[in-house]
mmCIF file of C-alpha atoms and ligand atoms in Angstrom:
data_model
loop_
_atom_site.group_PDB
_atom_site.id
_atom_site.type_symbol
_atom_site.label_atom_id
_atom_site.label_comp_id
_atom_site.label_asym_id
_atom_site.label_seq_id
_atom_site.Cartn_x
_atom_site.Cartn_y
_atom_site.Cartn_z
ATOM 1 C CA UNK D 1 85.737 112.063 131.233
ATOM 2 C CA UNK D 2 84.492 113.063 127.815
ATOM 3 C CA UNK D 3 86.856 115.052 125.608
ATOM 4 C CA UNK D 4 85.519 118.435 124.485
ATOM 5 C CA UNK D 5 87.200 118.096 121.118
ATOM 6 C CA UNK D 6 86.821 114.505 119.902
ATOM 7 C CA UNK D 7 83.850 113.572 122.155
ATOM 8 C CA UNK D 8 85.440 110.249 123.127
ATOM 9 C CA UNK D 9 85.757 108.904 126.628
ATOM 10 C CA UNK D 10 89.226 109.188 128.004
ATOM 11 C CA UNK D 11 90.907 108.980 131.407
ATOM 12 C CA UNK D 12 91.021 112.155 133.474
ATOM 13 C CA UNK D 13 93.979 114.286 132.593
ATOM 14 C CA UNK D 14 95.206 117.578 131.301
ATOM 15 C CA UNK D 15 95.316 116.199 127.747
ATOM 16 C CA UNK D 16 92.914 113.880 125.934
ATOM 17 C CA UNK D 17 94.714 110.573 125.444
ATOM 18 C CA UNK D 18 92.841 109.899 122.205
ATOM 19 C CA UNK D 19 93.248 113.156 120.254
ATOM 20 C CA UNK D 20 95.865 114.991 122.303
ATOM 21 C CA UNK D 21 93.745 118.116 122.790
ATOM 22 C CA UNK D 22 94.412 120.228 125.854
ATOM 23 C CA UNK D 23 91.525 119.830 128.297
ATOM 24 C CA UNK D 24 92.245 122.338 130.989
ATOM 25 C CA UNK D 25 90.507 125.607 131.542
ATOM 26 C CA UNK D 26 93.791 127.129 132.602
ATOM 27 C CA UNK D 27 94.679 130.208 130.661
ATOM 28 C CA UNK D 28 97.313 128.808 128.383
ATOM 29 C CA UNK D 29 97.920 130.592 125.155
ATOM 30 C CA UNK D 30 96.680 129.288 121.840
ATOM 31 C CA UNK D 31 94.063 126.819 120.712
ATOM 32 C CA UNK D 32 93.397 123.830 122.970
ATOM 33 C CA UNK D 33 92.961 121.490 120.046
ATOM 34 C CA UNK D 34 96.090 122.326 118.092
ATOM 35 C CA UNK D 35 98.041 123.179 121.282
ATOM 36 C CA UNK D 36 100.943 124.761 119.456
ATOM 37 C CA UNK D 37 102.436 125.812 122.790
ATOM 38 C CA UNK D 38 102.865 122.093 123.578
ATOM 39 C CA UNK D 39 104.898 120.451 120.810
ATOM 40 C CA UNK D 40 103.594 116.883 120.532
ATOM 41 C CA UNK D 41 107.033 115.236 120.585
ATOM 42 C CA UNK D 42 108.359 117.424 123.442
ATOM 43 C CA UNK D 43 105.499 119.093 125.295
ATOM 44 C CA UNK D 44 107.775 121.390 127.288
ATOM 45 C CA UNK D 45 108.521 123.348 124.117
ATOM 46 C CA UNK D 46 106.505 125.524 121.763
ATOM 47 C CA UNK D 47 106.188 124.201 118.212
ATOM 48 C CA UNK D 48 107.957 127.293 116.871
ATOM 49 C CA UNK D 49 111.142 126.816 118.893
ATOM 50 C CA UNK D 50 114.087 126.224 116.540
ATOM 51 C CA UNK D 51 115.752 123.626 118.701
ATOM 52 C CA UNK D 52 117.964 121.083 116.970
ATOM 53 C CA UNK D 53 117.841 118.025 119.163
ATOM 54 C CA UNK D 54 114.142 117.871 120.052
ATOM 55 C CA UNK D 55 113.346 118.313 116.348
ATOM 56 C CA UNK D 56 115.744 115.923 114.628
ATOM 57 C CA UNK D 57 116.017 113.432 117.542
ATOM 58 C CA UNK D 58 112.279 113.254 118.368
ATOM 59 C CA UNK D 59 112.355 109.969 120.322
ATOM 60 C CA UNK D 60 114.663 111.138 123.092
ATOM 61 C CA UNK D 61 113.389 112.047 126.548
ATOM 62 C CA UNK D 62 114.638 115.011 128.586
ATOM 63 C CA UNK D 63 117.687 113.362 130.129
ATOM 64 C CA UNK D 64 118.876 111.816 126.901
ATOM 65 C CA UNK D 65 118.472 115.108 125.041
ATOM 66 C CA UNK D 66 120.861 116.676 127.534
ATOM 67 C CA UNK D 67 123.392 113.891 127.058
ATOM 68 C CA UNK D 68 123.296 114.372 123.291
ATOM 69 C CA UNK D 69 123.600 118.154 123.627
ATOM 70 C CA UNK D 70 126.676 117.742 125.791
ATOM 71 C CA UNK D 71 128.190 115.191 123.425
ATOM 72 C CA UNK D 72 127.659 117.640 120.561
ATOM 73 C CA UNK D 73 129.223 120.522 122.520
ATOM 74 C CA UNK D 74 132.169 118.286 123.477
ATOM 75 C CA UNK D 75 132.623 117.372 119.804
ATOM 76 C CA UNK D 76 132.627 121.048 118.802
ATOM 77 C CA UNK D 77 135.156 121.790 121.561
ATOM 78 C CA UNK D 78 137.305 118.996 120.116
ATOM 79 C CA UNK D 79 137.122 120.594 116.650
ATOM 80 C CA UNK D 80 138.121 123.943 118.178
ATOM 81 C CA UNK D 81 141.098 122.373 119.954
ATOM 82 C CA UNK D 82 142.290 120.683 116.757
ATOM 83 C CA UNK D 83 141.902 124.007 114.915
ATOM 84 C CA UNK D 84 143.883 125.954 117.507
ATOM 85 C CA UNK D 85 146.578 123.286 117.390
ATOM 86 C CA UNK D 86 146.726 123.674 113.591
ATOM 87 C CA UNK D 87 145.568 120.100 112.954
ATOM 88 C CA UNK D 88 143.160 121.181 110.209
ATOM 89 C CA UNK D 89 142.944 117.804 108.465
ATOM 90 C CA UNK D 90 141.878 116.097 111.680
ATOM 91 C CA UNK D 91 139.462 118.951 112.433
ATOM 92 C CA UNK D 92 137.773 118.512 109.023
ATOM 93 C CA UNK D 93 137.377 114.772 109.612
ATOM 94 C CA UNK D 94 135.874 115.253 113.087
ATOM 95 C CA UNK D 95 133.548 117.984 111.756
ATOM 96 C CA UNK D 96 132.287 115.790 108.936
ATOM 97 C CA UNK D 97 131.547 112.858 111.245
ATOM 98 C CA UNK D 98 130.281 114.570 114.428
ATOM 99 C CA UNK D 99 126.537 114.912 113.741
ATOM 100 C CA UNK D 100 126.221 111.673 111.689
ATOM 101 C CA UNK D 101 127.874 109.644 114.471
ATOM 102 C CA UNK D 102 125.589 111.221 117.091
ATOM 103 C CA UNK D 103 122.642 110.256 114.889
ATOM 104 C CA UNK D 104 123.835 106.680 114.626
ATOM 105 C CA UNK D 105 124.018 106.516 118.435
ATOM 106 C CA UNK D 106 120.514 108.001 118.610
ATOM 107 C CA UNK D 107 119.075 105.401 116.233
ATOM 108 C CA UNK D 108 120.599 102.704 118.420
ATOM 109 C CA UNK D 109 119.499 104.373 121.661
ATOM 110 C CA UNK D 110 115.851 104.812 120.623
ATOM 111 C CA UNK D 111 115.816 101.535 118.627
ATOM 112 C CA UNK D 112 113.957 103.358 115.885
ATOM 113 C CA UNK D 113 114.754 100.471 113.540
ATOM 114 C CA UNK D 114 113.076 97.967 115.908
ATOM 115 C CA UNK D 115 114.136 94.422 114.866
ATOM 116 C CA UNK D 116 115.807 95.301 111.561
ATOM 117 C CA UNK D 117 118.925 97.367 112.264
ATOM 118 C CA UNK D 118 120.891 96.149 109.230
ATOM 119 C CA UNK D 119 118.211 96.831 106.615
ATOM 120 C CA UNK D 120 117.137 100.163 108.084
ATOM 121 C CA UNK D 121 120.644 101.530 108.634
ATOM 122 C CA UNK D 122 121.755 100.222 105.233
ATOM 123 C CA UNK D 123 118.923 101.890 103.340
ATOM 124 C CA UNK D 124 119.079 105.181 105.254
ATOM 125 C CA UNK D 125 122.616 106.131 106.325
ATOM 126 C CA UNK D 126 124.288 103.673 103.935
ATOM 127 C CA UNK D 127 122.061 104.624 101.007
ATOM 128 C CA UNK D 128 122.722 108.290 101.743
ATOM 129 C CA UNK D 129 126.482 107.678 101.590
ATOM 130 C CA UNK D 130 126.151 105.907 98.208
ATOM 131 C CA UNK D 131 123.985 108.687 96.741
ATOM 132 C CA UNK D 132 126.425 111.222 98.194
ATOM 133 C CA UNK D 133 129.395 109.588 96.456
ATOM 134 C CA UNK D 134 127.632 109.343 93.082
ATOM 135 C CA UNK D 135 126.182 112.875 93.165
ATOM 136 C CA UNK D 136 129.368 114.548 94.395
ATOM 137 C CA UNK D 137 131.514 112.839 91.753
ATOM 138 C CA UNK D 138 128.956 113.859 89.099
ATOM 139 C CA UNK D 139 129.059 117.460 90.356
ATOM 140 C CA UNK D 140 132.816 117.485 89.921
ATOM 141 C CA UNK D 141 132.370 116.519 86.284
ATOM 142 C CA UNK D 142 129.881 119.292 85.487
ATOM 143 C CA UNK D 143 131.476 121.996 87.611
ATOM 144 C CA UNK D 144 135.067 122.365 88.635
ATOM 145 C CA UNK D 145 135.259 124.931 91.407
ATOM 146 C CA UNK D 146 138.891 125.693 90.618
ATOM 147 C CA UNK D 147 138.193 127.094 87.141
ATOM 148 C CA UNK D 148 137.233 130.633 88.040
ATOM 149 C CA UNK D 149 136.423 133.277 85.459
ATOM 150 C CA UNK D 150 138.356 136.509 85.910
ATOM 151 C CA UNK D 151 136.171 139.164 87.467
ATOM 152 C CA UNK D 152 136.520 142.950 87.351
ATOM 153 C CA UNK D 153 135.132 143.195 90.879
ATOM 154 C CA UNK D 154 137.962 141.310 92.519
ATOM 155 C CA UNK D 155 137.162 138.510 94.955
ATOM 156 C CA UNK D 156 137.189 134.937 93.718
ATOM 157 C CA UNK D 157 135.267 136.048 90.646
ATOM 158 C CA UNK D 158 132.632 133.397 90.228
ATOM 159 C CA UNK D 159 130.589 133.540 87.015
ATOM 160 C CA UNK D 160 126.802 133.794 86.802
ATOM 161 C CA UNK D 161 126.770 130.262 85.438
ATOM 162 C CA UNK D 162 128.793 129.112 88.427
ATOM 163 C CA UNK D 163 126.312 130.704 90.839
ATOM 164 C CA UNK D 164 123.393 129.039 89.032
ATOM 165 C CA UNK D 165 125.074 125.648 89.136
ATOM 166 C CA UNK D 166 126.314 125.803 92.733
ATOM 167 C CA UNK D 167 123.381 127.743 94.186
ATOM 168 C CA UNK D 168 120.396 126.386 92.252
ATOM 169 C CA UNK D 169 121.052 123.308 90.124
ATOM 170 C CA UNK D 170 123.093 121.276 92.614
ATOM 171 C CA UNK D 171 120.738 121.831 95.596
ATOM 172 C CA UNK D 172 117.693 120.835 93.498
ATOM 173 C CA UNK D 173 119.445 117.697 92.176
ATOM 174 C CA UNK D 174 120.540 116.778 95.695
ATOM 175 C CA UNK D 175 117.065 117.199 97.179
ATOM 176 C CA UNK D 176 115.599 115.073 94.387
ATOM 177 C CA UNK D 177 118.077 112.213 94.869
ATOM 178 C CA UNK D 178 118.779 112.134 98.632
ATOM 179 C CA UNK D 179 115.362 110.668 99.653
ATOM 180 C CA UNK D 180 115.635 107.739 97.199
ATOM 181 C CA UNK D 181 117.266 105.190 99.576
ATOM 182 C CA UNK D 182 114.641 105.734 102.293
ATOM 183 C CA UNK D 183 111.892 105.595 99.660
ATOM 184 C CA UNK D 184 112.999 102.111 98.627
ATOM 185 C CA UNK D 185 113.323 100.767 102.181
ATOM 186 C CA UNK D 186 111.982 97.221 101.673
ATOM 187 C CA UNK D 187 110.203 96.859 105.011
ATOM 188 C CA UNK D 188 108.810 100.381 105.117
ATOM 189 C CA UNK D 189 105.309 99.049 105.854
ATOM 190 C CA UNK D 190 106.589 98.175 109.351
ATOM 191 C CA UNK D 191 107.256 101.854 109.989
ATOM 192 C CA UNK D 192 104.002 103.582 109.140
ATOM 193 C CA UNK D 193 104.306 106.757 111.184
ATOM 194 C CA UNK D 194 105.467 110.086 109.847
ATOM 195 C CA UNK D 195 107.945 110.381 112.710
ATOM 196 C CA UNK D 196 109.667 107.236 111.345
ATOM 197 C CA UNK D 197 109.870 108.785 107.880
ATOM 198 C CA UNK D 198 111.375 111.942 109.348
ATOM 199 C CA UNK D 199 114.091 110.014 111.210
ATOM 200 C CA UNK D 200 114.935 107.846 108.171
ATOM 201 C CA UNK D 201 115.166 110.933 105.980
ATOM 202 C CA UNK D 202 117.471 112.714 108.438
ATOM 203 C CA UNK D 203 119.673 109.601 108.545
ATOM 204 C CA UNK D 204 119.866 109.458 104.730
ATOM 205 C CA UNK D 205 120.646 113.179 104.544
ATOM 206 C CA UNK D 206 123.445 112.831 107.103
ATOM 207 C CA UNK D 207 124.945 109.868 105.238
ATOM 208 C CA UNK D 208 124.925 112.042 102.132
ATOM 209 C CA UNK D 209 126.543 114.891 104.051
ATOM 210 C CA UNK D 210 129.480 112.696 105.157
ATOM 211 C CA UNK D 211 130.189 111.548 101.594
ATOM 212 C CA UNK D 212 129.793 115.049 100.177
ATOM 213 C CA UNK D 213 132.184 116.606 102.693
ATOM 214 C CA UNK D 214 134.845 113.918 102.459
ATOM 215 C CA UNK D 215 134.877 113.938 98.640
ATOM 216 C CA UNK D 216 134.565 117.724 98.466
ATOM 217 C CA UNK D 217 137.561 118.149 100.746
ATOM 218 C CA UNK D 218 139.516 115.161 99.405
ATOM 219 C CA UNK D 219 142.070 117.444 97.708
ATOM 220 C CA UNK D 220 142.531 119.436 100.889
ATOM 221 C CA UNK D 221 142.737 116.305 103.007
ATOM 222 C CA UNK D 222 145.318 114.774 100.676
ATOM 223 C CA UNK D 223 147.444 117.875 100.077
ATOM 224 C CA UNK D 224 147.298 119.866 103.288
ATOM 225 C CA UNK D 225 150.210 119.087 105.587
ATOM 226 C CA UNK D 226 148.906 117.623 108.866
ATOM 227 C CA UNK D 227 150.025 120.705 110.762
ATOM 228 C CA UNK D 228 149.410 124.208 109.363
ATOM 229 C CA UNK D 229 148.742 127.725 110.664
ATOM 230 C CA UNK D 230 145.056 127.841 111.738
ATOM 231 C CA UNK D 231 144.171 130.780 109.455
ATOM 232 C CA UNK D 232 140.510 131.344 108.587
ATOM 233 C CA UNK D 233 139.561 127.694 108.691
ATOM 234 C CA UNK D 234 137.342 128.142 111.740
ATOM 235 C CA UNK D 235 134.412 129.483 109.660
ATOM 236 C CA UNK D 236 134.508 126.617 107.195
ATOM 237 C CA UNK D 237 134.811 124.188 110.085
ATOM 238 C CA UNK D 238 131.696 125.673 111.746
ATOM 239 C CA UNK D 239 129.766 125.181 108.502
ATOM 240 C CA UNK D 240 131.064 121.628 108.124
ATOM 241 C CA UNK D 241 130.425 120.563 111.724
ATOM 242 C CA UNK D 242 127.077 122.288 112.325
ATOM 243 C CA UNK D 243 125.155 123.893 109.483
ATOM 244 C CA UNK D 244 125.940 121.696 106.478
ATOM 245 C CA UNK D 245 124.893 118.404 108.154
ATOM 246 C CA UNK D 246 121.854 120.039 109.793
ATOM 247 C CA UNK D 247 120.731 121.427 106.435
ATOM 248 C CA UNK D 248 121.258 118.159 104.558
ATOM 249 C CA UNK D 249 119.644 116.102 107.343
ATOM 250 C CA UNK D 250 116.604 118.291 107.942
ATOM 251 C CA UNK D 251 115.837 118.945 104.263
ATOM 252 C CA UNK D 252 115.784 115.225 103.457
ATOM 253 C CA UNK D 253 114.006 114.473 106.752
ATOM 254 C CA UNK D 254 111.196 116.789 105.758
ATOM 255 C CA UNK D 255 110.923 115.390 102.225
ATOM 256 C CA UNK D 256 110.860 111.766 103.400
ATOM 257 C CA UNK D 257 108.336 112.676 106.132
ATOM 258 C CA UNK D 258 106.161 114.078 103.333
ATOM 259 C CA UNK D 259 106.513 110.861 101.334
ATOM 260 C CA UNK D 260 105.376 108.954 104.441
ATOM 261 C CA UNK D 261 102.382 111.314 104.757
ATOM 262 C CA UNK D 262 101.539 110.737 101.105
ATOM 263 C CA UNK D 263 101.602 106.969 101.622
ATOM 264 C CA UNK D 264 99.028 107.450 104.384
ATOM 265 C CA UNK D 265 96.881 109.303 101.889
ATOM 266 C CA UNK D 266 97.585 112.789 103.174
ATOM 267 C CA UNK D 267 99.068 115.341 100.853
ATOM 268 C CA UNK D 268 97.679 118.716 101.814
ATOM 269 C CA UNK D 269 99.087 122.201 101.615
ATOM 270 C CA UNK D 270 101.303 121.659 104.638
ATOM 271 C CA UNK D 271 103.025 118.668 103.009
ATOM 272 C CA UNK D 272 103.530 120.291 99.603
ATOM 273 C CA UNK D 273 104.768 123.366 101.454
ATOM 274 C CA UNK D 274 107.221 121.081 103.263
ATOM 275 C CA UNK D 275 108.828 119.914 100.009
ATOM 276 C CA UNK D 276 108.932 123.486 98.705
ATOM 277 C CA UNK D 277 110.430 124.694 101.977
ATOM 278 C CA UNK D 278 113.165 122.018 101.918
ATOM 279 C CA UNK D 279 114.208 122.910 98.358
ATOM 280 C CA UNK D 280 113.962 126.686 98.895
ATOM 281 C CA UNK D 281 115.970 126.478 102.117
ATOM 282 C CA UNK D 282 118.716 124.479 100.418
ATOM 283 C CA UNK D 283 118.849 126.904 97.467
ATOM 284 C CA UNK D 284 118.899 129.897 99.836
ATOM 285 C CA UNK D 285 121.661 128.296 101.914
ATOM 286 C CA UNK D 286 123.891 127.518 98.910
ATOM 287 C CA UNK D 287 123.232 130.665 96.854
ATOM 288 C CA UNK D 288 123.690 132.920 99.875
ATOM 289 C CA UNK D 289 126.917 131.193 100.848
ATOM 290 C CA UNK D 290 128.382 131.317 97.316
ATOM 291 C CA UNK D 291 127.468 134.973 96.730
ATOM 292 C CA UNK D 292 128.628 136.208 100.133
ATOM 293 C CA UNK D 293 131.916 134.320 99.864
ATOM 294 C CA UNK D 294 132.449 135.775 96.404
ATOM 295 C CA UNK D 295 131.719 139.318 97.613
ATOM 296 C CA UNK D 296 134.233 138.909 100.421
ATOM 297 C CA UNK D 297 131.661 139.563 103.152
ATOM 298 C CA UNK D 298 132.695 138.905 106.760
ATOM 299 C CA UNK D 299 132.457 135.101 107.156
ATOM 300 C CA UNK D 300 130.593 135.554 110.428
ATOM 301 C CA UNK D 301 127.611 136.902 108.453
ATOM 302 C CA UNK D 302 127.690 133.795 106.276
ATOM 303 C CA UNK D 303 127.396 131.639 109.398
ATOM 304 C CA UNK D 304 124.497 133.790 110.661
ATOM 305 C CA UNK D 305 122.744 133.377 107.307
ATOM 306 C CA UNK D 306 123.242 129.594 107.406
ATOM 307 C CA UNK D 307 121.904 129.480 110.967
ATOM 308 C CA UNK D 308 118.801 131.476 109.996
ATOM 309 C CA UNK D 309 118.031 129.147 107.073
ATOM 310 C CA UNK D 310 118.525 126.001 109.174
ATOM 311 C CA UNK D 311 116.399 127.473 112.014
ATOM 312 C CA UNK D 312 113.510 128.204 109.634
ATOM 313 C CA UNK D 313 113.741 124.675 108.249
ATOM 314 C CA UNK D 314 113.650 123.173 111.765
ATOM 315 C CA UNK D 315 110.517 125.154 112.679
ATOM 316 C CA UNK D 316 108.714 123.989 109.532
ATOM 317 C CA UNK D 317 109.620 120.375 110.336
ATOM 318 C CA UNK D 318 108.166 120.811 113.827
ATOM 319 C CA UNK D 319 104.866 122.104 112.410
ATOM 320 C CA UNK D 320 104.701 119.199 109.988
ATOM 321 C CA UNK D 321 105.510 116.624 112.674
ATOM 322 C CA UNK D 322 103.281 118.211 115.326
ATOM 323 C CA UNK D 323 100.167 118.057 113.146
ATOM 324 C CA UNK D 324 101.119 114.604 111.835
ATOM 325 C CA UNK D 325 101.359 113.281 115.393
ATOM 326 C CA UNK D 326 97.989 114.841 116.289
ATOM 327 C CA UNK D 327 96.262 113.548 113.162
ATOM 328 C CA UNK D 328 97.790 110.087 113.086
ATOM 329 C CA UNK D 329 96.864 109.239 116.661
ATOM 330 C CA UNK D 330 95.187 105.909 116.054
ATOM 331 C CA UNK D 331 93.530 104.297 119.027
ATOM 332 C CA UNK D 332 96.330 102.106 120.336
ATOM 333 C CA UNK D 333 94.120 100.641 123.073
ATOM 334 C CA UNK D 334 94.406 101.770 126.664
ATOM 335 C CA UNK D 335 97.655 100.513 128.128
ATOM 336 C CA UNK D 336 99.639 100.960 131.298
ATOM 337 C CA UNK D 337 102.959 102.518 130.562
ATOM 338 C CA UNK D 338 105.432 105.078 131.832
ATOM 339 C CA UNK D 339 105.554 108.341 129.926
ATOM 340 C CA UNK D 340 109.070 108.857 128.544
ATOM 341 C CA UNK D 341 108.668 112.618 128.865
ATOM 342 C CA UNK D 342 107.156 113.277 132.324
ATOM 343 C CA UNK D 343 107.974 109.810 133.810
ATOM 344 C CA UNK D 344 104.459 109.403 135.211
ATOM 345 C CA UNK D 345 102.840 106.015 135.421
ATOM 346 C CA UNK D 346 99.925 106.458 133.053
ATOM 347 C CA UNK D 347 97.045 104.631 131.455
ATOM 348 C CA UNK D 348 97.030 106.007 127.964
ATOM 349 C CA UNK D 349 96.161 105.448 124.333
ATOM 350 C CA UNK D 350 97.839 107.854 121.917
ATOM 351 C CA UNK D 351 98.911 110.720 124.185
ATOM 352 C CA UNK D 352 100.141 111.069 127.747
ATOM 353 C CA UNK D 353 97.165 112.474 129.682
ATOM 354 C CA UNK D 354 99.536 114.301 131.991
ATOM 355 C CA UNK D 355 101.986 116.115 129.693
ATOM 356 C CA UNK D 356 100.446 115.554 126.251
ATOM 357 C CA UNK D 357 103.375 113.789 124.620
ATOM 358 C CA UNK D 358 102.429 111.809 121.515
ATOM 359 C CA UNK D 359 103.327 108.241 122.474
ATOM 360 C CA UNK D 360 103.945 107.267 118.850
ATOM 361 C CA UNK D 361 107.170 109.285 119.268
ATOM 362 C CA UNK D 362 108.228 107.167 122.251
ATOM 363 C CA UNK D 363 111.322 104.968 122.010
ATOM 364 C CA UNK D 364 110.690 101.376 120.962
ATOM 365 C CA UNK D 365 111.535 100.065 124.447
ATOM 366 C CA UNK D 366 108.689 102.144 125.934
ATOM 367 C CA UNK D 367 106.245 100.961 123.275
ATOM 368 C CA UNK D 368 107.128 97.345 123.961
ATOM 369 C CA UNK D 369 106.596 97.930 127.676
ATOM 370 C CA UNK D 370 102.922 98.777 127.157
ATOM 371 C CA UNK D 371 100.681 96.418 129.086
ATOM 372 C CA UNK D 372 97.032 96.204 127.993
ATOM 373 C CA UNK D 373 94.739 97.820 130.503
ATOM 374 C CA UNK D 374 91.585 95.826 131.138
ATOM 375 C CA UNK D 375 89.740 97.944 133.703
ATOM 376 C CA UNK D 376 87.435 100.695 132.504
ATOM 377 C CA UNK D 377 89.569 103.582 131.372
ATOM 378 C CA UNK D 378 87.623 106.083 133.439
ATOM 379 C CA UNK D 379 89.754 105.817 136.552
ATOM 380 C CA UNK D 380 93.326 106.442 135.669
ATOM 381 C CA UNK D 381 95.099 108.459 138.284
ATOM 382 C CA UNK D 382 98.484 109.688 137.198
ATOM 383 C CA UNK D 383 100.854 108.637 139.934
ATOM 384 C CA UNK D 384 104.375 109.983 139.969
ATOM 385 C CA UNK D 385 107.048 107.309 140.013
ATOM 386 C CA UNK D 386 110.595 107.785 141.120
ATOM 387 C CA UNK D 387 112.382 109.846 138.538
ATOM 388 C CA UNK D 388 115.690 108.719 137.262
ATOM 389 C CA UNK D 389 118.440 111.002 138.425
HETATM 390 ZN ZN1 ZN X 401 89.992 114.157 122.508
HETATM 391 ZN ZN1 ZN X 402 103.835 112.476 130.066
#
């Protein structure tokens, strides 16, 4: 079969295994070449779907995604139980660690670090923790959140200078410093793909988030009695467990993914827009939160605002990664393998001919299982194999 879009020979299939373009004449929406209705890392989803796990955990197949979703929900239920029981200190600790620990399990599960777990984890999560400690201690020196200026409008009475520092200066400083550990990863040449950069950036951002939360709440953790009346803590806990780590992880993930793109010689509008989007989203998140808290607005609206910002950030990451996966599809040679997404036995180069998944986003174990295919690539029937339960 000859692909309509890249004019290369490829095995019969719904998708071209070389360029990933959709081949069918079926009436699916959108362009066949950019196939935005089939996100390259998870073809069952549209690119513009703000889903957390398929975006920030791109190497996981269907079943694993569900396991991680359930683990996350169980963790949130645990935070809720601790809150209801009045164990706020424990709830803060679980909230701060929930997403970072899930990410650590993911890195292990997908073996994203291949043969170098110590170096990769040290320079991503570990580096993020170190940057988080340094930056958060520095922030405490330049701005002490407990010195409020009296305000005629009531509320906490934060000054204009305070809003500028908390809402603008600190987010920009953080976004400039958080990617540094991943940037200096010594063996980064072994991880050339943008999807690797994204994952390393998310890991660094989550390491930062742990340090920031634990230092930021150190007074509370030290002074709060272990058992108190639950009060209004639930809103802060939701921010700490869900939106703060997702913001810190995805913003740095996007910036490091852009650095990886730049190293491959690609720095177009989409990449520069990615850096701008990460910084703007962080500023919008922090400024909005500070101003709404100060104005005494219903905390539920603050959570909605944080969710909207994080959702927009996730969608931008998916566009960046989708087009990176389509553009970076080098010819990996035709190999027999099992697609981690649709579980078909396939003969493929860069993309699964059956479901269109970009195989550069496959877990390391699947990549290592590729066996070179010597026969002519023309006959490559996709045979279903027994699905795992
Ligand atoms: Zn093609
Ligand atoms: Zn597939």
